XYZ file of C-alpha atoms in Angstrom:
541
model
C 37.410 17.041 -28.263
C 39.388 14.217 -26.423
C 43.059 14.404 -27.125
C 46.155 12.586 -26.066
C 46.890 12.794 -22.427
C 50.478 14.132 -21.948
C 50.445 15.163 -18.153
C 52.064 12.826 -15.789
C 50.225 12.246 -12.473
C 53.078 13.656 -10.505
C 52.469 17.058 -12.072
C 48.832 17.016 -11.323
C 47.053 18.864 -8.434
C 45.528 16.056 -6.538
C 44.503 12.608 -7.822
C 44.063 12.018 -11.523
C 40.188 12.370 -11.913
C 39.815 9.671 -14.658
C 41.815 7.130 -12.861
C 39.149 4.515 -12.745
C 38.536 4.782 -16.527
C 42.255 4.364 -16.878
C 42.071 1.338 -14.796
C 39.622 -0.225 -17.174
C 42.080 0.349 -19.915
C 44.814 -1.496 -17.959
C 42.466 -4.280 -17.243
C 41.438 -4.706 -20.738
C 45.074 -4.881 -21.834
C 45.724 -7.549 -19.146
C 42.691 -9.439 -20.024
C 43.773 -10.340 -23.579
C 47.194 -11.339 -22.497
C 45.916 -13.983 -19.848
C 43.201 -15.037 -22.055
C 45.747 -15.892 -24.875
C 47.080 -18.405 -22.299
C 43.684 -20.225 -21.791
C 41.782 -19.788 -25.079
C 44.042 -22.061 -26.962
C 43.193 -25.056 -24.787
C 39.792 -25.002 -26.264
C 40.915 -24.302 -29.847
C 43.583 -27.147 -29.555
C 41.373 -29.839 -30.966
C 40.645 -28.070 -34.272
C 44.352 -26.929 -34.603
C 45.512 -30.517 -34.160
C 43.130 -31.727 -36.876
C 43.915 -28.934 -39.415
C 47.592 -28.889 -38.936
C 48.173 -32.602 -38.082
C 50.014 -31.753 -34.761
C 51.607 -34.109 -32.796
C 51.557 -34.172 -29.137
C 54.993 -32.428 -29.074
C 53.858 -29.944 -31.773
C 50.742 -29.163 -29.668
C 52.771 -28.630 -26.401
C 54.922 -25.966 -28.198
C 52.164 -24.269 -29.817
C 50.874 -23.721 -26.336
C 54.231 -23.020 -24.625
C 55.773 -21.084 -27.501
C 53.788 -18.144 -25.760
C 54.898 -19.068 -22.200
C 58.627 -19.117 -22.632
C 59.290 -15.508 -23.833
C 56.481 -14.180 -21.790
C 57.868 -15.481 -18.506
C 61.435 -14.810 -19.479
C 61.187 -11.349 -20.563
C 58.836 -9.632 -17.956
C 61.360 -8.590 -15.463
C 63.524 -6.752 -18.082
C 60.832 -5.192 -19.839
C 59.257 -3.954 -16.617
C 62.476 -2.126 -15.700
C 62.795 -0.677 -19.341
C 59.396 0.764 -18.880
C 60.236 2.259 -15.728
C 63.335 3.805 -17.244
C 61.782 5.230 -20.356
C 58.054 5.193 -20.422
C 55.604 2.924 -18.791
C 52.647 3.933 -21.037
C 55.075 3.786 -24.017
C 55.975 0.222 -23.100
C 52.189 -0.641 -22.836
C 51.587 0.764 -26.316
C 54.688 -1.058 -27.702
C 53.340 -4.362 -26.052
C 50.046 -4.025 -27.577
C 51.411 -3.364 -30.973
C 53.896 -6.378 -30.876
C 50.982 -8.573 -29.422
C 48.469 -7.530 -32.236
C 51.169 -8.119 -34.888
C 51.625 -11.653 -33.457
C 47.958 -12.221 -33.691
C 47.743 -11.246 -37.210
C 50.646 -13.670 -37.998
C 48.811 -16.414 -36.138
C 45.446 -15.794 -37.924
C 47.205 -16.242 -41.285
C 49.418 -19.236 -40.292
C 48.944 -22.660 -41.888
C 51.891 -24.453 -40.666
C 52.984 -25.548 -37.133
C 56.236 -23.463 -37.343
C 54.176 -20.297 -38.372
C 51.915 -20.828 -35.433
C 54.612 -21.326 -32.910
C 56.359 -18.213 -34.277
C 53.247 -16.169 -33.885
C 52.755 -17.387 -30.417
C 56.344 -16.496 -29.558
C 55.737 -12.923 -30.929
C 52.521 -12.708 -28.762
C 54.360 -13.905 -25.735
C 57.135 -10.950 -26.216
C 54.258 -8.449 -26.581
C 52.625 -10.162 -23.344
C 55.919 -9.603 -21.337
C 55.899 -5.881 -22.165
C 52.232 -5.352 -21.489
C 51.753 -7.291 -18.359
C 54.272 -5.523 -15.836
C 53.316 -2.091 -17.552
C 49.662 -2.410 -16.438
C 50.756 -3.097 -12.833
C 53.367 -0.278 -12.667
C 51.086 2.101 -14.441
C 48.255 1.223 -12.059
C 50.379 1.852 -8.955
C 51.725 5.084 -10.370
C 48.334 6.482 -11.265
C 46.464 5.760 -8.069
C 47.062 7.521 -4.734
C 48.244 5.064 -1.901
C 45.014 5.127 -0.167
C 43.180 3.677 -3.188
C 45.777 1.154 -4.747
C 44.498 -1.807 -2.800
C 40.915 -1.547 -4.422
C 42.567 -0.886 -7.698
C 45.006 -3.901 -7.450
C 41.909 -6.011 -6.369
C 40.242 -5.158 -9.740
C 43.480 -5.976 -11.577
C 43.768 -9.343 -9.710
C 40.200 -10.086 -10.428
C 40.792 -9.638 -14.196
C 43.755 -12.077 -14.048
C 41.404 -14.628 -12.467
C 38.414 -13.809 -14.823
C 40.562 -14.167 -17.880
C 41.365 -17.816 -16.997
C 37.761 -18.679 -17.458
C 36.671 -16.089 -20.087
C 39.510 -17.313 -22.491
C 37.803 -20.688 -23.124
C 34.473 -18.970 -23.430
C 35.372 -16.468 -25.957
C 37.319 -19.147 -28.008
C 34.377 -21.347 -27.823
C 32.134 -18.739 -29.073
C 34.259 -18.061 -32.064
C 34.804 -21.624 -32.958
C 31.004 -22.124 -33.215
C 31.025 -20.453 -36.611
C 34.868 -19.648 -37.356
C 38.044 -21.691 -37.680
C 40.689 -21.622 -34.896
C 42.384 -18.657 -36.796
C 39.689 -16.421 -35.512
C 40.969 -16.977 -31.769
C 44.073 -15.112 -32.886
C 42.470 -12.439 -34.932
C 40.000 -11.368 -32.297
C 42.874 -9.905 -30.225
C 43.726 -7.335 -32.996
C 40.670 -5.063 -32.535
C 40.784 -5.407 -28.744
C 44.530 -4.366 -28.648
C 43.688 -1.568 -30.992
C 40.911 -0.124 -28.774
C 43.082 -0.503 -25.749
C 46.026 1.353 -27.462
C 43.752 4.364 -28.383
C 42.214 4.445 -25.042
C 45.578 4.263 -23.295
C 46.604 7.502 -25.058
C 43.387 9.182 -24.042
C 43.014 7.969 -20.586
C 46.195 6.588 -19.081
C 48.664 9.205 -17.841
C 52.405 8.903 -19.086
C 54.682 7.693 -16.402
C 58.256 6.941 -15.711
C 60.724 6.745 -12.746
C 62.692 10.075 -12.907
C 65.171 8.751 -10.430
C 66.107 5.477 -12.190
C 69.621 5.182 -13.074
C 71.105 3.079 -15.945
C 69.613 -0.314 -16.715
C 71.491 -3.258 -15.520
C 71.794 -5.023 -18.870
C 73.829 -7.863 -17.715
C 71.424 -8.414 -15.012
C 68.701 -8.329 -17.474
C 70.575 -10.985 -19.725
C 71.085 -13.205 -16.887
C 67.356 -12.922 -15.717
C 66.110 -13.765 -19.237
C 68.531 -16.779 -19.637
C 67.596 -18.047 -16.032
C 63.780 -17.821 -16.287
C 63.706 -18.830 -20.019
C 65.836 -22.022 -19.183
C 63.847 -22.822 -16.070
C 60.501 -22.635 -17.895
C 61.916 -24.533 -20.924
C 63.207 -27.354 -18.403
C 59.815 -27.472 -16.756
C 57.851 -27.791 -19.996
C 60.322 -30.233 -21.801
C 61.195 -32.200 -18.815
C 57.803 -33.048 -17.433
C 56.166 -33.514 -20.742
C 58.750 -35.407 -22.819
C 61.253 -36.820 -20.324
C 64.441 -35.660 -18.757
C 66.661 -35.938 -21.684
C 69.745 -33.917 -22.492
C 67.872 -30.752 -23.501
C 65.743 -30.609 -20.446
C 68.577 -31.519 -18.074
C 70.907 -29.043 -19.802
C 68.270 -26.244 -19.463
C 67.751 -26.923 -15.840
C 71.545 -26.775 -15.194
C 71.603 -23.418 -17.138
C 68.910 -22.082 -14.994
C 70.713 -23.071 -11.800
C 73.953 -21.562 -12.751
C 72.180 -18.508 -14.239
C 70.257 -17.979 -10.948
C 73.501 -18.109 -8.770
C 75.131 -15.626 -11.286
C 72.213 -13.419 -11.290
C 71.967 -13.262 -7.520
C 75.736 -12.635 -7.062
C 75.750 -9.817 -9.786
C 72.544 -8.121 -8.364
C 73.873 -8.175 -4.768
C 77.031 -6.169 -5.767
C 75.602 -3.985 -8.482
C 74.870 -0.392 -7.276
C 71.539 -0.074 -9.342
C 70.365 -3.642 -9.657
C 67.719 -4.881 -12.183
C 65.963 -6.387 -9.224
C 66.971 -5.642 -5.555
C 67.044 -9.309 -4.477
C 67.456 -8.293 -0.930
C 63.763 -7.444 -1.010
C 63.079 -11.064 -1.860
C 64.205 -11.745 1.746
C 61.465 -9.659 3.333
C 58.816 -11.938 4.390
C 55.969 -9.919 2.921
C 57.591 -10.207 -0.544
C 58.781 -13.731 -0.241
C 55.621 -15.144 1.156
C 53.289 -13.248 -1.184
C 55.411 -14.334 -4.295
C 55.147 -17.998 -3.262
C 51.399 -17.501 -2.599
C 50.812 -16.127 -6.121
C 52.937 -18.801 -7.771
C 50.995 -21.745 -6.176
C 47.598 -20.264 -6.730
C 48.195 -20.026 -10.363
C 49.698 -23.327 -10.465
C 46.554 -24.710 -9.247
C 44.349 -22.604 -11.227
C 46.167 -23.382 -14.746
C 46.574 -26.953 -13.968
C 42.914 -27.375 -13.068
C 41.550 -25.553 -16.149
C 43.980 -27.622 -18.220
C 42.349 -30.971 -17.264
C 38.669 -29.793 -16.455
C 38.433 -28.233 -19.970
C 39.425 -31.641 -21.508
C 37.021 -33.468 -19.198
C 34.195 -31.122 -20.424
C 34.955 -31.535 -24.002
C 36.077 -35.171 -24.394
C 34.289 -36.947 -21.693
C 31.077 -34.892 -21.109
C 30.956 -34.142 -24.760
C 30.420 -30.528 -24.538
C 31.166 -28.141 -27.451
C 33.930 -25.439 -27.235
C 31.416 -22.773 -26.452
C 29.515 -24.887 -23.920
C 32.852 -25.644 -22.201
C 33.475 -21.930 -21.752
C 29.946 -21.382 -20.448
C 30.458 -24.318 -17.891
C 33.596 -22.526 -16.761
C 31.782 -19.179 -16.018
C 31.322 -20.117 -12.370
C 35.075 -20.040 -11.746
C 35.083 -16.415 -13.277
C 32.182 -15.407 -11.080
C 33.689 -16.928 -8.045
C 36.961 -15.013 -8.564
C 34.924 -11.770 -8.549
C 33.082 -12.749 -5.415
C 36.620 -13.527 -3.754
C 37.975 -10.142 -4.729
C 35.166 -8.206 -3.311
C 35.310 -10.278 -0.123
C 39.125 -9.597 0.001
C 38.569 -5.905 -0.253
C 36.256 -6.144 2.948
C 38.347 -8.535 5.065
C 41.808 -7.482 4.138
C 41.850 -4.299 5.934
C 40.485 -5.952 9.189
C 42.242 -9.169 9.189
C 45.586 -8.398 7.416
C 47.498 -9.950 4.578
C 48.600 -13.088 6.296
C 45.188 -14.248 7.269
C 43.510 -13.080 4.053
C 46.059 -14.805 1.848
C 46.261 -17.987 3.796
C 42.390 -18.319 3.973
C 42.209 -17.940 0.171
C 44.911 -20.570 -0.387
C 43.103 -23.085 2.026
C 39.769 -22.463 0.243
C 41.491 -23.029 -3.083
C 43.117 -26.190 -1.963
C 39.875 -27.385 -0.565
C 38.449 -26.945 -4.040
C 41.311 -28.742 -5.795
C 41.156 -31.562 -3.406
C 37.315 -32.083 -3.930
C 38.250 -33.252 -7.322
C 40.026 -36.243 -6.041
C 36.459 -37.851 -5.743
C 35.962 -37.396 -9.573
C 35.613 -40.798 -11.482
C 34.306 -42.202 -14.753
C 30.597 -41.508 -13.817
C 31.058 -37.863 -12.655
C 29.000 -35.038 -14.195
C 29.310 -31.295 -14.289
C 27.885 -30.895 -10.911
C 30.810 -32.750 -9.317
C 33.075 -30.002 -10.725
C 30.875 -26.949 -9.824
C 31.623 -26.752 -6.113
C 35.283 -27.295 -6.704
C 35.612 -24.589 -9.346
C 33.632 -22.053 -7.170
C 35.947 -22.738 -4.112
C 39.074 -22.323 -6.448
C 37.817 -19.152 -7.851
C 36.929 -17.664 -4.407
C 40.296 -18.582 -3.123
C 42.089 -16.875 -6.102
C 40.043 -13.791 -5.602
C 40.609 -13.650 -1.864
C 44.378 -14.192 -2.013
C 46.047 -12.679 -5.191
C 44.838 -9.082 -4.553
C 46.491 -8.791 -0.992
C 49.433 -10.752 -2.220
C 50.078 -8.557 -5.108
C 49.618 -5.330 -3.019
C 52.222 -6.598 -0.615
C 54.820 -7.054 -3.239
C 54.209 -3.815 -4.837
C 54.186 -1.920 -1.620
C 57.522 -3.230 -0.830
C 59.209 -1.579 -3.718
C 60.019 2.211 -4.224
C 58.158 3.952 -6.978
C 61.408 3.804 -9.136
C 61.201 0.114 -9.101
C 57.518 -0.401 -9.868
C 58.326 -2.202 -13.139
C 60.642 -4.616 -11.340
C 58.079 -5.236 -8.786
C 55.330 -5.942 -11.446
C 57.670 -8.023 -13.410
C 58.323 -10.139 -10.179
C 54.710 -10.583 -9.502
C 53.797 -11.357 -13.093
C 56.696 -13.810 -13.408
C 55.324 -15.655 -10.326
C 52.001 -15.785 -12.133
C 53.337 -17.154 -15.394
C 55.850 -19.525 -13.789
C 53.064 -20.858 -11.604
C 50.936 -21.458 -14.636
C 53.801 -23.288 -16.431
C 54.303 -25.471 -13.411
C 50.703 -26.248 -13.119
C 50.197 -27.379 -16.610
C 53.636 -29.099 -16.853
C 53.665 -31.012 -13.429
C 49.790 -31.580 -13.084
C 49.566 -32.435 -16.779
C 52.472 -34.894 -16.404
C 50.587 -36.644 -13.505
C 47.423 -36.573 -15.517
C 49.093 -38.090 -18.607
C 50.902 -40.873 -16.505
C 47.892 -41.694 -14.469
C 45.600 -41.860 -17.755
C 48.169 -44.004 -19.660
C 48.612 -46.610 -16.727
C 44.668 -46.813 -16.271
C 43.717 -47.403 -19.854
C 46.471 -49.698 -20.866
C 44.639 -52.591 -19.462
C 41.442 -51.925 -21.740
C 43.630 -51.424 -24.683
C 45.326 -54.677 -24.146
C 42.007 -56.387 -24.584
C 41.405 -55.101 -28.170
C 41.768 -57.716 -30.939
C 44.649 -55.928 -32.738
C 46.626 -59.291 -32.828
C 43.989 -60.712 -35.048
C 44.892 -58.242 -37.835
C 47.656 -58.337 -40.315
C 49.263 -56.016 -42.850
C 48.036 -52.451 -43.231
C 45.161 -52.978 -40.856
C 47.282 -54.165 -38.195
C 49.599 -51.053 -38.629
C 46.560 -48.729 -38.512
C 45.079 -50.523 -35.405
C 48.445 -50.286 -33.614
C 48.618 -46.445 -34.259
C 44.990 -46.069 -33.101
C 45.957 -47.919 -30.002
C 48.867 -45.604 -29.482
C 46.784 -42.562 -30.022
C 44.045 -43.659 -27.678
C 46.573 -44.526 -24.901
C 48.247 -41.125 -25.245
C 45.368 -38.788 -24.227
C 41.774 -38.648 -23.664
C 41.463 -36.454 -26.850
C 43.208 -39.062 -28.836
C 40.809 -41.715 -27.523
C 37.804 -39.496 -28.499
C 39.247 -39.132 -32.109
C 39.850 -42.854 -32.457
C 36.542 -43.703 -31.108
C 34.679 -41.412 -33.629
C 36.803 -43.469 -36.460
C 35.906 -46.745 -34.949
C 32.224 -46.025 -35.073
C 32.360 -45.665 -38.812
C 34.183 -48.894 -39.357
C 31.863 -52.029 -39.237
C 34.825 -54.249 -38.002
C 35.410 -52.204 -34.896
C 32.145 -50.215 -34.390
C 31.236 -52.311 -31.245
C 34.448 -51.077 -29.571
C 33.783 -47.442 -29.992
C 31.539 -46.782 -27.066
C 33.642 -49.284 -24.906
C 36.695 -47.225 -25.656
C 34.910 -43.910 -24.707
C 33.749 -45.586 -21.471
C 37.354 -46.830 -20.581
C 38.772 -43.351 -21.535
C 36.245 -41.528 -19.517
C 36.942 -43.773 -16.404
C 40.748 -43.610 -16.898
C 40.593 -39.734 -17.236
C 38.527 -39.618 -14.206
C 41.021 -41.418 -12.120
C 43.810 -39.273 -13.741
C 41.989 -36.019 -12.653
C 41.684 -37.386 -9.156
C 45.654 -38.080 -9.081
C 46.483 -34.684 -10.512
C 44.103 -32.932 -8.127
C 45.845 -34.576 -5.164
C 49.090 -33.516 -6.297
C 47.841 -29.878 -6.869
C 45.705 -29.648 -3.658
C 48.631 -31.048 -1.432
C 51.006 -28.602 -3.088
C 48.524 -25.572 -2.305
C 47.825 -26.894 1.205
C 51.503 -27.220 2.136
C 52.132 -23.941 0.402
C 49.480 -22.405 2.658
C 51.238 -23.641 5.833
C 54.680 -22.314 4.449
C 53.142 -18.972 3.645
C 51.451 -18.712 7.016
C 54.736 -19.178 8.626
C 56.560 -16.790 6.199
C 54.031 -13.844 6.125
C 54.292 -11.489 9.081
C 51.365 -10.746 11.366
C 49.732 -7.139 11.142
C 52.479 -4.634 11.347
C 52.807 -2.144 14.133
C 52.253 1.532 13.587
C 55.825 2.245 13.799
C 56.637 -0.328 11.177
C 54.144 0.923 8.912
C 55.271 4.597 9.276
C 58.906 3.439 8.779
C 57.965 1.449 5.579
C 56.106 4.360 4.221
C 58.992 6.697 4.891
C 61.429 4.328 3.063
C 59.248 4.022 -0.163
C 58.009 7.571 -0.395
C 59.514 10.451 -2.128
C 60.596 8.826 -5.331
C 59.311 10.389 -8.577
C 56.670 8.797 -10.694
């Protein structure tokens, strides 16, 4: 009979025999965490209608998950190192599942945002725990392959989130996209007890709580400033958050440099492998999340695909990530980290830049090749970059290393949606303004004029708003003739907006590839490899 596994890997004779099954549990846990970020993009239209969400409300429904998720990962990773990595995973799954239950029962904007924040806290506990448990469970010779599977899961979840949400929305309300996480989290928790060995850093000293507080304030303020500033303007709140993040970062670095047992050894960020790899991960997920954000809207609101069909049409991205990961496992040992990571970034940048050719007449095939190239680039680059980050930290700091890697992923995703989404929204509004100015709103008076003015404002705010307004116009004899014209104008404007956002994302990724190529070192010499292995070895799991 299968029982709870209580023997740490460090006390086993030889490698843990069921380590690949354990990896499956870790990847399942990671899957629901990343999917929760992308599934909501597909569910957003239904939520907007049911809860009467404003654009501001919808943004914080999405980003209520992101802020605690990004802010807490580093601290929770270290806490898991100190006390129990598997215990952290189980706790995170419990919190995440609890937040999902709250979300499935929510019927107000406040309740949904609260549920998303609870899930974000759970995700911040889960994600670094999966990576630190992976590294602690696998012998060094197999870690690159295991990390490749972990990294592929991150990429796959970006595309699988919309697919699962779309499938559920075919016959259920948006609340099902929350509730589906509960049985998955429960299965992952039970399987973790049976298959994932317990692990902690025996040599870990007292936790640097002040450093932890500073990291939470710094990252949380930075993510808030990015979201609020780019979406709603750089008012007092966004600027204040940005200033807080800058001051917090200075205090954090100063404190960590003088602390005998820092939360994060910031000197390691000065290592070319760590700095270059972290930048690569951040930029790749900036491009990935930003692209999914606007491609999903194109599929639903312009091409008229259902939520399920949208998820199906994103599957080539998921398949390409898998292909890229397999390819990475073959070329990385031969070509080294720098060549593999930079090649993946260049391929991904090429995919994003191809979307600058999109216009109002573009169809699905115009997005297929860009999505495939983006997926291959992610799969090729993320695994060796993550391996480089984790390989430059001792066993006692695996949680901090995982927190750093995962923070780069989440910060990159936040930047992608915020910055590319801001470029998208601005370009769309500018392009459709001319058409909206030709509508005969001035001929109306009284209540009709007010309703028409509101409809024009909604249609000018987003392509989703234009789609809703066009549906209402088609049912009104007075404006029915304008319905298709509005859809055509919105599709054209959104196509131009995608081209502008893709140019920004592709250039950022391309310039980043050049910087990463200059920062990452070439293949290390034998003496450097032996020296690094000697430095990192010998610390208990």
